[in-house]
PDB file of C-alpha atoms and ligand atoms in Angstrom:
ATOM      1  CA  MET A  58     -32.186 102.080-121.108  1.00 50.00           C
ATOM      2  CA  ASP A  59     -31.130  98.904-118.600  1.00 53.00           C
ATOM      3  CA  ASP A  60     -32.803  98.599-115.286  1.00 56.00           C
ATOM      4  CA  ALA A  61     -29.999  99.637-112.717  1.00 57.00           C
ATOM      5  CA  ARG A  62     -30.087 102.969-114.900  1.00 57.00           C
ATOM      6  CA  ILE A  63     -33.705 103.578-114.434  1.00 57.00           C
ATOM      7  CA  GLU A  64     -33.700 102.338-110.907  1.00 61.00           C
ATOM      8  CA  SER A  65     -31.310 105.269-110.399  1.00 76.00           C
ATOM      9  CA  SER A  66     -32.766 107.935-112.219  1.00 89.00           C
ATOM     10  CA  PRO A  67     -33.314 110.815-109.842  1.00 90.00           C
ATOM     11  CA  CYS A  68     -36.889 110.795-110.743  1.00 90.00           C
ATOM     12  CA  ILE A  69     -37.483 107.098-109.450  1.00 92.00           C
ATOM     13  CA  ARG A  70     -35.247 107.679-106.454  1.00 94.00           C
ATOM     14  CA  ALA A  71     -37.202 110.556-105.057  1.00 94.00           C
ATOM     15  CA  GLN A  72     -40.619 108.594-105.858  1.00 94.00           C
ATOM     16  CA  ASN A  73     -39.045 105.621-104.157  1.00 95.00           C
ATOM     17  CA  ASN A  74     -38.157 108.391-101.086  1.00 95.00           C
ATOM     18  CA  LEU A  75     -41.537 109.729-101.409  1.00 96.00           C
ATOM     19  CA  ALA A  76     -43.248 106.697-101.182  1.00 95.00           C
ATOM     20  CA  ALA A  77     -40.956 105.544 -97.986  1.00 96.00           C
ATOM     21  CA  LEU A  78     -42.339 108.666 -96.409  1.00 96.00           C
ATOM     22  CA  LYS A  79     -45.789 107.608 -96.930  1.00 94.00           C
ATOM     23  CA  LEU A  80     -46.133 110.759 -99.249  1.00 95.00           C
ATOM     24  CA  ASP A  81     -48.119 108.334-102.216  1.00 93.00           C
ATOM     25  CA  ARG A  82     -49.826 111.395-103.696  1.00 93.00           C
ATOM     26  CA  MET A  83     -46.564 113.452-104.198  1.00 95.00           C
ATOM     27  CA  ALA A  84     -44.870 110.442-105.433  1.00 95.00           C
ATOM     28  CA  ALA A  85     -47.553 109.680-108.091  1.00 94.00           C
ATOM     29  CA  ALA A  86     -47.971 113.565-109.188  1.00 94.00           C
ATOM     30  CA  LEU A  87     -43.960 113.798-109.302  1.00 95.00           C
ATOM     31  CA  PRO A  88     -43.440 113.185-113.230  1.00 94.00           C
ATOM     32  CA  ASP A  89     -46.406 115.516-114.292  1.00 94.00           C
ATOM     33  CA  TYR A  90     -44.695 118.293-111.993  1.00 95.00           C
ATOM     34  CA  MET A  91     -41.245 117.588-112.961  1.00 93.00           C
ATOM     35  CA  ARG A  92     -42.393 117.894-116.746  1.00 94.00           C
ATOM     36  CA  MET A  93     -44.002 121.206-116.144  1.00 94.00           C
ATOM     37  CA  ALA A  94     -41.055 122.599-114.176  1.00 93.00           C
ATOM     38  CA  SER A  95     -38.438 121.113-116.672  1.00 92.00           C
ATOM     39  CA  GLY A  96     -40.815 122.628-119.775  1.00 93.00           C
ATOM     40  CA  GLY A  97     -40.614 125.883-117.922  1.00 93.00           C
ATOM     41  CA  GLU A  98     -44.468 125.856-117.593  1.00 94.00           C
ATOM     42  CA  MET A  99     -43.949 126.021-113.533  1.00 94.00           C
ATOM     43  CA  GLU A 100     -41.317 127.260-111.053  1.00 94.00           C
ATOM     44  CA  PHE A 101     -39.825 123.952-109.136  1.00 92.00           C
ATOM     45  CA  VAL A 102     -40.764 125.614-105.766  1.00 95.00           C
ATOM     46  CA  SER A 103     -44.473 126.295-106.933  1.00 95.00           C
ATOM     47  CA  ALA A 104     -44.462 122.678-107.929  1.00 95.00           C
ATOM     48  CA  LEU A 105     -42.997 121.599-104.564  1.00 95.00           C
ATOM     49  CA  ALA A 106     -45.978 123.881-103.031  1.00 96.00           C
ATOM     50  CA  GLU A 107     -48.692 122.252-104.731  1.00 95.00           C
ATOM     51  CA  MET A 108     -47.597 118.733-104.133  1.00 95.00           C
ATOM     52  CA  THR A 109     -46.950 119.435-100.615  1.00 96.00           C
ATOM     53  CA  ALA A 110     -50.514 121.099-100.133  1.00 96.00           C
ATOM     54  CA  ALA A 111     -52.480 118.130-101.383  1.00 94.00           C
ATOM     55  CA  GLU A 112     -50.454 116.056 -99.338  1.00 95.00           C
ATOM     56  CA  VAL A 113     -51.545 118.191 -96.417  1.00 95.00           C
ATOM     57  CA  ARG A 114     -55.015 118.519 -97.351  1.00 94.00           C
ATOM     58  CA  ALA A 115     -55.021 114.170 -97.604  1.00 92.00           C
ATOM     59  CA  LYS A 116     -53.425 114.067 -93.918  1.00 93.00           C
ATOM     60  CA  LYS A 117     -55.848 116.417 -92.350  1.00 93.00           C
ATOM     61  CA  GLN A 118     -58.692 114.618 -93.826  1.00 92.00           C
ATOM     62  CA  ARG A 119     -56.970 111.145 -92.748  1.00 93.00           C
ATOM     63  CA  VAL A 120     -56.693 112.465 -89.342  1.00 94.00           C
ATOM     64  CA  LEU A 121     -60.220 113.594 -89.384  1.00 94.00           C
ATOM     65  CA  SER A 122     -61.800 110.489 -90.142  1.00 94.00           C
ATOM     66  CA  GLN A 123     -59.856 108.369 -87.570  1.00 96.00           C
ATOM     67  CA  ARG A 124     -61.124 111.089 -85.164  1.00 97.00           C
ATOM     68  CA  ILE A 125     -64.610 110.494 -86.190  1.00 97.00           C
ATOM     69  CA  ARG A 126     -64.188 106.887 -85.981  1.00 96.00           C
ATOM     70  CA  SER A 127     -62.718 106.845 -82.816  1.00 96.00           C
ATOM     71  CA  SER A 128     -65.362 109.090 -81.392  1.00 98.00           C
ATOM     72  CA  GLY A 129     -67.793 106.464 -82.145  1.00 98.00           C
ATOM     73  CA  LEU A 130     -70.138 108.517 -84.309  1.00 98.00           C
ATOM     74  CA  PRO A 131     -71.749 106.320 -86.831  1.00 97.00           C
ATOM     75  CA  CYS A 132     -71.202 107.954 -90.032  1.00 96.00           C
ATOM     76  CA  VAL A 133     -71.012 111.610 -90.927  1.00 96.00           C
ATOM     77  CA  LYS A 134     -73.833 114.295 -91.106  1.00 97.00           C
ATOM     78  CA  THR A 135     -74.003 117.676 -91.522  1.00 98.00           C
ATOM     79  CA  LEU A 136     -76.441 120.615 -90.988  1.00 98.00           C
ATOM     80  CA  SER A 137     -75.485 121.184 -94.704  1.00 97.00           C
ATOM     81  CA  ASP A 138     -77.234 118.066 -95.587  1.00 96.00           C
ATOM     82  CA  PHE A 139     -80.101 118.491 -93.596  1.00 98.00           C
ATOM     83  CA  ASP A 140     -83.307 119.403 -95.432  1.00 97.00           C
ATOM     84  CA  TRP A 141     -84.743 122.299 -93.277  1.00 97.00           C
ATOM     85  CA  SER A 142     -87.947 122.989 -95.019  1.00 96.00           C
ATOM     86  CA  PHE A 143     -89.319 119.254 -94.671  1.00 96.00           C
ATOM     87  CA  GLN A 144     -89.031 119.683 -91.024  1.00 96.00           C
ATOM     88  CA  PRO A 145     -89.979 123.246 -90.607  1.00 96.00           C
ATOM     89  CA  SER A 146     -90.191 122.711 -86.805  1.00 96.00           C
ATOM     90  CA  VAL A 147     -86.331 122.455 -86.274  1.00 97.00           C
ATOM     91  CA  PRO A 148     -85.194 126.013 -85.461  1.00 97.00           C
ATOM     92  CA  ARG A 149     -82.490 126.404 -88.122  1.00 98.00           C
ATOM     93  CA  PRO A 150     -80.805 129.787 -86.296  1.00 98.00           C
ATOM     94  CA  LYS A 151     -80.957 128.162 -82.851  1.00 98.00           C
ATOM     95  CA  MET A 152     -79.109 124.505 -84.647  1.00 98.00           C
ATOM     96  CA  GLU A 153     -76.503 127.196 -86.400  1.00 98.00           C
ATOM     97  CA  GLU A 154     -75.859 129.160 -83.112  1.00 98.00           C
ATOM     98  CA  LEU A 155     -75.444 125.327 -81.736  1.00 98.00           C
ATOM     99  CA  ALA A 156     -73.085 124.570 -84.473  1.00 98.00           C
ATOM    100  CA  THR A 157     -70.679 127.171 -83.537  1.00 98.00           C
ATOM    101  CA  LEU A 158     -70.133 125.295 -80.230  1.00 98.00           C
ATOM    102  CA  ARG A 159     -70.430 128.187 -77.744  1.00 98.00           C
ATOM    103  CA  PHE A 160     -72.676 125.976 -75.729  1.00 98.00           C
ATOM    104  CA  ILE A 161     -69.782 123.381 -75.291  1.00 98.00           C
ATOM    105  CA  ASP A 162     -67.602 126.007 -74.140  1.00 97.00           C
ATOM    106  CA  GLU A 163     -70.505 126.959 -71.423  1.00 97.00           C
ATOM    107  CA  ALA A 164     -71.122 123.431 -70.463  1.00 97.00           C
ATOM    108  CA  GLU A 165     -74.370 123.827 -71.570  1.00 98.00           C
ATOM    109  CA  ASN A 166     -76.843 121.021 -72.683  1.00 98.00           C
ATOM    110  CA  VAL A 167     -78.732 120.011 -75.933  1.00 98.00           C
ATOM    111  CA  LEU A 168     -81.951 117.488 -75.719  1.00 98.00           C
ATOM    112  CA  LEU A 169     -83.440 116.991 -79.153  1.00 98.00           C
ATOM    113  CA  VAL A 170     -86.937 115.637 -78.568  1.00 98.00           C
ATOM    114  CA  GLY A 171     -89.365 114.137 -81.572  1.00 97.00           C
ATOM    115  CA  SER A 172     -90.996 110.932 -82.923  1.00 95.00           C
ATOM    116  CA  PRO A 173     -88.741 108.419 -84.852  1.00 95.00           C
ATOM    117  CA  GLY A 174     -87.310 109.567 -88.365  1.00 96.00           C
ATOM    118  CA  VAL A 175     -87.589 113.213 -87.839  1.00 97.00           C
ATOM    119  CA  GLY A 176     -83.919 114.070 -87.753  1.00 98.00           C
ATOM    120  CA  LYS A 177     -82.822 114.071 -84.157  1.00 98.00           C
ATOM    121  CA  THR A 178     -79.881 111.652 -84.539  1.00 98.00           C
ATOM    122  CA  HIS A 179     -78.599 113.643 -87.461  1.00 98.00           C
ATOM    123  CA  LEU A 180     -78.672 116.800 -85.981  1.00 98.00           C
ATOM    124  CA  ALA A 181     -76.800 115.079 -83.137  1.00 98.00           C
ATOM    125  CA  ILE A 182     -74.018 113.509 -85.405  1.00 98.00           C
ATOM    126  CA  ALA A 183     -74.021 116.679 -86.812  1.00 98.00           C
ATOM    127  CA  LEU A 184     -73.203 118.970 -83.747  1.00 98.00           C
ATOM    128  CA  GLY A 185     -70.651 115.809 -83.125  1.00 98.00           C
ATOM    129  CA  VAL A 186     -68.832 116.241 -86.494  1.00 98.00           C
ATOM    130  CA  GLU A 187     -68.213 120.180 -86.053  1.00 98.00           C
ATOM    131  CA  ALA A 188     -67.097 119.615 -82.599  1.00 98.00           C
ATOM    132  CA  VAL A 189     -64.406 116.893 -83.590  1.00 98.00           C
ATOM    133  CA  ARG A 190     -63.702 119.253 -86.731  1.00 96.00           C
ATOM    134  CA  ALA A 191     -62.802 122.020 -83.779  1.00 97.00           C
ATOM    135  CA  GLY A 192     -60.784 119.807 -82.133  1.00 96.00           C
ATOM    136  CA  ARG A 193     -62.970 118.786 -78.964  1.00 97.00           C
ATOM    137  CA  GLU A 194     -63.105 115.384 -77.571  1.00 97.00           C
ATOM    138  CA  VAL A 195     -66.371 113.699 -78.711  1.00 98.00           C
ATOM    139  CA  ARG A 196     -67.962 110.431 -77.500  1.00 98.00           C
ATOM    140  CA  PHE A 197     -71.234 109.527 -79.246  1.00 98.00           C
ATOM    141  CA  MET A 198     -72.978 106.648 -77.234  1.00 98.00           C
ATOM    142  CA  ASP A 199     -76.194 104.679 -78.193  1.00 97.00           C
ATOM    143  CA  CYS A 200     -78.036 105.269 -74.464  1.00 97.00           C
ATOM    144  CA  ALA A 201     -79.006 101.320 -74.021  1.00 97.00           C
ATOM    145  CA  ARG A 202     -75.449 100.723 -75.160  1.00 97.00           C
ATOM    146  CA  LEU A 203     -74.254 103.268 -72.664  1.00 98.00           C
ATOM    147  CA  VAL A 204     -76.149 101.763 -69.788  1.00 97.00           C
ATOM    148  CA  ASP A 205     -74.759  98.300 -70.722  1.00 97.00           C
ATOM    149  CA  ASP A 206     -71.375  99.413 -70.718  1.00 98.00           C
ATOM    150  CA  LEU A 207     -71.688 101.055 -67.012  1.00 98.00           C
ATOM    151  CA  LYS A 208     -73.474  97.829 -65.530  1.00 98.00           C
ATOM    152  CA  ASP A 209     -70.588  95.814 -67.021  1.00 98.00           C
ATOM    153  CA  ALA A 210     -67.904  97.957 -65.617  1.00 98.00           C
ATOM    154  CA  GLN A 211     -69.885  97.991 -62.513  1.00 98.00           C
ATOM    155  CA  ALA A 212     -69.962  94.215 -62.368  1.00 98.00           C
ATOM    156  CA  ARG A 213     -66.086  94.230 -63.014  1.00 98.00           C
ATOM    157  CA  GLY A 214     -65.191  96.365 -60.231  1.00 98.00           C
ATOM    158  CA  ILE A 215     -64.079  99.314 -62.677  1.00 98.00           C
ATOM    159  CA  LEU A 216     -67.009 101.571 -62.667  1.00 98.00           C
ATOM    160  CA  LYS A 217     -65.231 104.930 -61.092  1.00 98.00           C
ATOM    161  CA  LYS A 218     -62.799 104.490 -63.891  1.00 98.00           C
ATOM    162  CA  ARG A 219     -65.648 103.821 -66.735  1.00 98.00           C
ATOM    163  CA  LEU A 220     -67.476 106.918 -65.071  1.00 98.00           C
ATOM    164  CA  LYS A 221     -64.430 109.187 -65.595  1.00 97.00           C
ATOM    165  CA  TYR A 222     -63.827 108.155 -68.664  1.00 97.00           C
ATOM    166  CA  TYR A 223     -67.533 109.166 -69.780  1.00 97.00           C
ATOM    167  CA  ALA A 224     -67.341 112.248 -67.421  1.00 96.00           C
ATOM    168  CA  HIS A 225     -64.328 113.571 -69.318  1.00 95.00           C
ATOM    169  CA  SER A 226     -65.483 113.969 -73.175  1.00 97.00           C
ATOM    170  CA  LYS A 227     -65.799 117.629 -74.149  1.00 97.00           C
ATOM    171  CA  LEU A 228     -69.106 116.361 -75.549  1.00 98.00           C
ATOM    172  CA  LEU A 229     -70.960 113.268 -74.961  1.00 98.00           C
ATOM    173  CA  ILE A 230     -73.677 112.551 -77.127  1.00 98.00           C
ATOM    174  CA  ILE A 231     -76.578 110.002 -75.962  1.00 98.00           C
ATOM    175  CA  ASP A 232     -78.390 108.697 -78.477  1.00 98.00           C
ATOM    176  CA  GLU A 233     -82.003 107.521 -78.412  1.00 97.00           C
ATOM    177  CA  LEU A 234     -83.108 107.417 -74.838  1.00 97.00           C
ATOM    178  CA  GLY A 235     -86.607 106.252 -74.456  1.00 93.00           C
ATOM    179  CA  TYR A 236     -86.356 103.414 -76.986  1.00 91.00           C
ATOM    180  CA  LEU A 237     -85.755 101.034 -74.273  1.00 91.00           C
ATOM    181  CA  ASP A 238     -86.477 100.854 -70.867  1.00 91.00           C
ATOM    182  CA  ILE A 239     -83.668 101.362 -68.313  1.00 94.00           C
ATOM    183  CA  ASP A 240     -84.067  99.705 -65.246  1.00 94.00           C
ATOM    184  CA  GLU A 241     -83.236 101.196 -61.361  1.00 93.00           C
ATOM    185  CA  GLY A 242     -79.857 100.308 -61.589  1.00 95.00           C
ATOM    186  CA  GLY A 243     -79.509 101.506 -65.399  1.00 96.00           C
ATOM    187  CA  ALA A 244     -81.261 104.757 -63.907  1.00 96.00           C
ATOM    188  CA  ASP A 245     -78.777 105.326 -60.956  1.00 96.00           C
ATOM    189  CA  LEU A 246     -75.917 104.527 -63.286  1.00 97.00           C
ATOM    190  CA  LEU A 247     -77.009 106.966 -65.576  1.00 97.00           C
ATOM    191  CA  PHE A 248     -77.842 109.965 -62.858  1.00 97.00           C
ATOM    192  CA  GLN A 249     -74.045 109.332 -61.654  1.00 97.00           C
ATOM    193  CA  LEU A 250     -72.616 110.247 -65.045  1.00 98.00           C
ATOM    194  CA  ILE A 251     -75.078 113.365 -65.677  1.00 97.00           C
ATOM    195  CA  SER A 252     -74.075 114.629 -62.109  1.00 97.00           C
ATOM    196  CA  MET A 253     -70.385 114.359 -62.794  1.00 97.00           C
ATOM    197  CA  ARG A 254     -71.121 115.999 -66.329  1.00 98.00           C
ATOM    198  CA  TYR A 255     -73.383 118.601 -65.151  1.00 97.00           C
ATOM    199  CA  GLU A 256     -72.097 121.833 -65.296  1.00 97.00           C
ATOM    200  CA  GLN A 257     -68.819 120.829 -66.290  1.00 97.00           C
ATOM    201  CA  ARG A 258     -69.292 119.101 -69.906  1.00 98.00           C
ATOM    202  CA  SER A 259     -71.823 119.038 -72.366  1.00 98.00           C
ATOM    203  CA  THR A 260     -74.182 116.468 -73.305  1.00 98.00           C
ATOM    204  CA  VAL A 261     -76.515 116.230 -75.955  1.00 98.00           C
ATOM    205  CA  ILE A 262     -79.500 113.764 -75.491  1.00 98.00           C
ATOM    206  CA  THR A 263     -82.120 112.724 -78.331  1.00 98.00           C
ATOM    207  CA  ALA A 264     -85.141 111.408 -77.067  1.00 98.00           C
ATOM    208  CA  ASN A 265     -88.546 110.079 -78.473  1.00 96.00           C
ATOM    209  CA  VAL A 266     -90.078 111.111 -75.295  1.00 95.00           C
ATOM    210  CA  GLY A 267     -90.188 114.322 -73.737  1.00 95.00           C
ATOM    211  CA  ILE A 268     -89.013 114.717 -70.143  1.00 95.00           C
ATOM    212  CA  GLY A 269     -92.817 114.107 -68.790  1.00 94.00           C
ATOM    213  CA  GLY A 270     -92.772 110.546 -69.942  1.00 95.00           C
ATOM    214  CA  TRP A 271     -89.047 109.768 -68.676  1.00 96.00           C
ATOM    215  CA  GLY A 272     -90.708 108.306 -65.336  1.00 94.00           C
ATOM    216  CA  SER A 273     -92.118 105.312 -67.573  1.00 93.00           C
ATOM    217  CA  VAL A 274     -88.438 105.199 -68.972  1.00 95.00           C
ATOM    218  CA  PHE A 275     -86.895 104.535 -66.332  1.00 93.00           C
ATOM    219  CA  GLY A 276     -89.825 103.276 -64.167  1.00 88.00           C
ATOM    220  CA  ASP A 277     -89.178 105.699 -61.488  1.00 89.00           C
ATOM    221  CA  GLU A 278     -90.282 109.441 -61.099  1.00 92.00           C
ATOM    222  CA  VAL A 279     -87.651 110.179 -58.841  1.00 93.00           C
ATOM    223  CA  ALA A 280     -84.695 108.717 -60.443  1.00 92.00           C
ATOM    224  CA  ALA A 281     -86.206 110.310 -63.711  1.00 95.00           C
ATOM    225  CA  SER A 282     -86.702 114.030 -62.340  1.00 94.00           C
ATOM    226  CA  ALA A 283     -83.463 113.838 -60.896  1.00 96.00           C
ATOM    227  CA  ILE A 284     -82.040 113.253 -63.958  1.00 97.00           C
ATOM    228  CA  ALA A 285     -84.034 115.303 -66.188  1.00 96.00           C
ATOM    229  CA  ASP A 286     -83.233 118.180 -63.379  1.00 96.00           C
ATOM    230  CA  ARG A 287     -79.958 118.384 -64.454  1.00 96.00           C
ATOM    231  CA  VAL A 288     -80.043 117.731 -68.077  1.00 97.00           C
ATOM    232  CA  CYS A 289     -82.570 120.544 -68.378  1.00 96.00           C
ATOM    233  CA  HIS A 290     -80.666 123.110 -66.278  1.00 95.00           C
ATOM    234  CA  HIS A 291     -78.584 125.141 -68.736  1.00 96.00           C
ATOM    235  CA  CYS A 292     -80.275 123.624 -72.139  1.00 97.00           C
ATOM    236  CA  SER A 293     -81.230 124.085 -75.005  1.00 97.00           C
ATOM    237  CA  MET A 294     -84.368 122.087 -76.058  1.00 97.00           C
ATOM    238  CA  VAL A 295     -85.209 121.312 -79.409  1.00 98.00           C
ATOM    239  CA  LYS A 296     -88.601 119.685 -79.976  1.00 97.00           C
ATOM    240  CA  ILE A 297     -89.253 118.517 -83.466  1.00 97.00           C
ATOM    241  CA  THR A 298     -93.014 117.667 -84.155  1.00 95.00           C
ATOM    242  CA  GLY A 299     -92.778 116.775 -88.156  1.00 91.00           C
ATOM    243  CA  ARG A 300     -93.379 113.579 -89.831  1.00 92.00           C
ATOM    244  CA  SER A 301     -90.208 110.435 -90.261  1.00 95.00           C
ATOM    245  CA  TYR A 302     -87.871 111.680 -93.274  1.00 95.00           C
ATOM    246  CA  ARG A 303     -87.555 107.669 -93.879  1.00 90.00           C
ATOM    247  CA  LEU A 304     -91.132 107.801 -95.129  1.00 89.00           C
ATOM    248  CA  LYS A 305     -91.183 110.906 -96.858  1.00 83.00           C
ATOM    249  CA  ASP A 306     -91.028 109.093-100.198  1.00 78.00           C
ATOM    250  CA  LEU A 307     -94.037 106.801 -99.178  1.00 74.00           C
ATOM    251  CA  PRO A 308     -97.250 108.525-100.857  1.00 66.00           C
ATOM    252  CA  ALA A 309     -99.898 109.581 -98.133  1.00 62.00           C
ATOM    253  CA  GLU A 310    -102.097 106.949 -98.337  1.00 60.00           C
ATOM    254  CA  LYS A 311     -99.475 104.238 -97.659  1.00 61.00           C
ATOM    255  CA  ARG A 312     -98.261 106.860 -94.565  1.00 58.00           C
ATOM    256  CA  ARG A 313    -101.741 106.865 -93.239  1.00 58.00           C
ATOM    257  CA  GLU A 314    -102.037 102.653 -93.103  1.00 56.00           C
ATOM    258  CA  ARG A 315     -98.914 102.732 -90.675  1.00 56.00           C
TER     259      ARG A 315
HETATM  260  P1  ADP B1859     -84.167 110.103 -85.602  1.00 84.33           P
HETATM  261  O1  ADP B1859     -82.929 110.353 -84.805  1.00 84.33           O
HETATM  262  O2  ADP B1859     -84.950 111.026 -85.407  1.00 84.33           O
HETATM  263  O3  ADP B1859     -85.242 108.864 -85.544  1.00 84.33           O
HETATM  264  P2  ADP B1859     -82.681 110.221 -88.076  1.00 84.33           P
HETATM  265  O4  ADP B1859     -81.609 111.176 -87.884  1.00 84.33           O
HETATM  266  O5  ADP B1859     -81.866 109.010 -87.735  1.00 84.33           O
HETATM  267  O6  ADP B1859     -84.068 110.240 -87.104  1.00 84.33           O
HETATM  268  O7  ADP B1859     -82.965 110.541 -89.339  1.00 84.33           O
HETATM  269  C1  ADP B1859     -83.653 109.369 -90.426  1.00 84.33           C
HETATM  270  C2  ADP B1859     -82.653 109.177 -91.452  1.00 84.33           C
HETATM  271  O8  ADP B1859     -83.244 110.482 -92.291  1.00 84.33           O
HETATM  272  C3  ADP B1859     -81.456 109.536 -91.422  1.00 84.33           C
HETATM  273  O9  ADP B1859     -80.823 108.844 -92.567  1.00 84.33           O
HETATM  274  C4  ADP B1859     -81.091 111.027 -91.587  1.00 84.33           C
HETATM  275  O10 ADP B1859     -80.017 111.638 -92.085  1.00 84.33           O
HETATM  276  C5  ADP B1859     -82.336 111.304 -92.707  1.00 84.33           C
HETATM  277  N1  ADP B1859     -82.913 112.794 -92.319  1.00 84.33           N
HETATM  278  C6  ADP B1859     -83.876 113.089 -91.329  1.00 84.33           C
HETATM  279  N2  ADP B1859     -84.223 113.983 -91.280  1.00 84.33           N
HETATM  280  C7  ADP B1859     -83.867 114.620 -92.566  1.00 84.33           C
HETATM  281  C8  ADP B1859     -83.757 116.255 -92.951  1.00 84.33           C
HETATM  282  N3  ADP B1859     -84.691 116.728 -92.485  1.00 84.33           N
HETATM  283  N4  ADP B1859     -82.933 116.208 -93.871  1.00 84.33           N
HETATM  284  C9  ADP B1859     -82.274 115.156 -94.596  1.00 84.33           C
HETATM  285  N5  ADP B1859     -82.004 114.067 -94.143  1.00 84.33           N
HETATM  286  C10 ADP B1859     -83.133 113.803 -93.003  1.00 84.33           C
HETATM  287 MG1   MG B1860     -82.193 108.306 -83.860  1.00 84.33          MG
END
């Protein structure tokens, strides 16, 4: 068969059209489905339904991945890959209730407290992923980066706009509060943001220090308690007391050395 006839065959033309419409899966699967349809194994309409269903699934997955990336979530973690038996202090029914996202509808907060490696960020991400899947707008920020970003906006005279941006997200996840000290200016900015979200929008905070220790994180008891007050009113607090998952495979004597 010469090139012109091959190029003009209906299958090739259909494949080219599908590729131009960016329906690559359908384009690749078309010859197989055509064979099944022409051999009587499958009706044409069923083949079309299967090919389009695969394309719809792939598109949904692409949109979800894009939304996860733009929310700032560093990776995908879910409650189903959380090893509950390793960390029995995590109240599984409570986490599963939070994963229904009712707390977002009620503009309630979640505070996950515990030492490094116990799974705070994992659980916060899992709630974030669940919210993205449910179509909610999510923003994930490392606490120190958030404070730096607000300071930068303040220096550039666009603080109001930046605060509005963070205040707007249906769910804001502030990760790793307590790892770095926050100065007076930073505490004030964080206070402004938390106040804007108070009783309007949900905030999930992970912290390695309980609220009793926030005075030393912020270097100021008054600012710390003003922030803690607003975070803890309408809040699910989860204290995790187990050991680090990062060290789980170290033998016991090595863990004691650390
Ligand atoms: P933290 O934020 O408390 O310091 P992470 O959530 O970052 O800890 O957990 C550290 C690593 O261990 C991550 O890769 C996380 O997915 C994993 N991890 C922690 N706890 C568990 C658990 N119980 N089951 C499965 N993976 C876990
Ligand atoms: Mg963490």
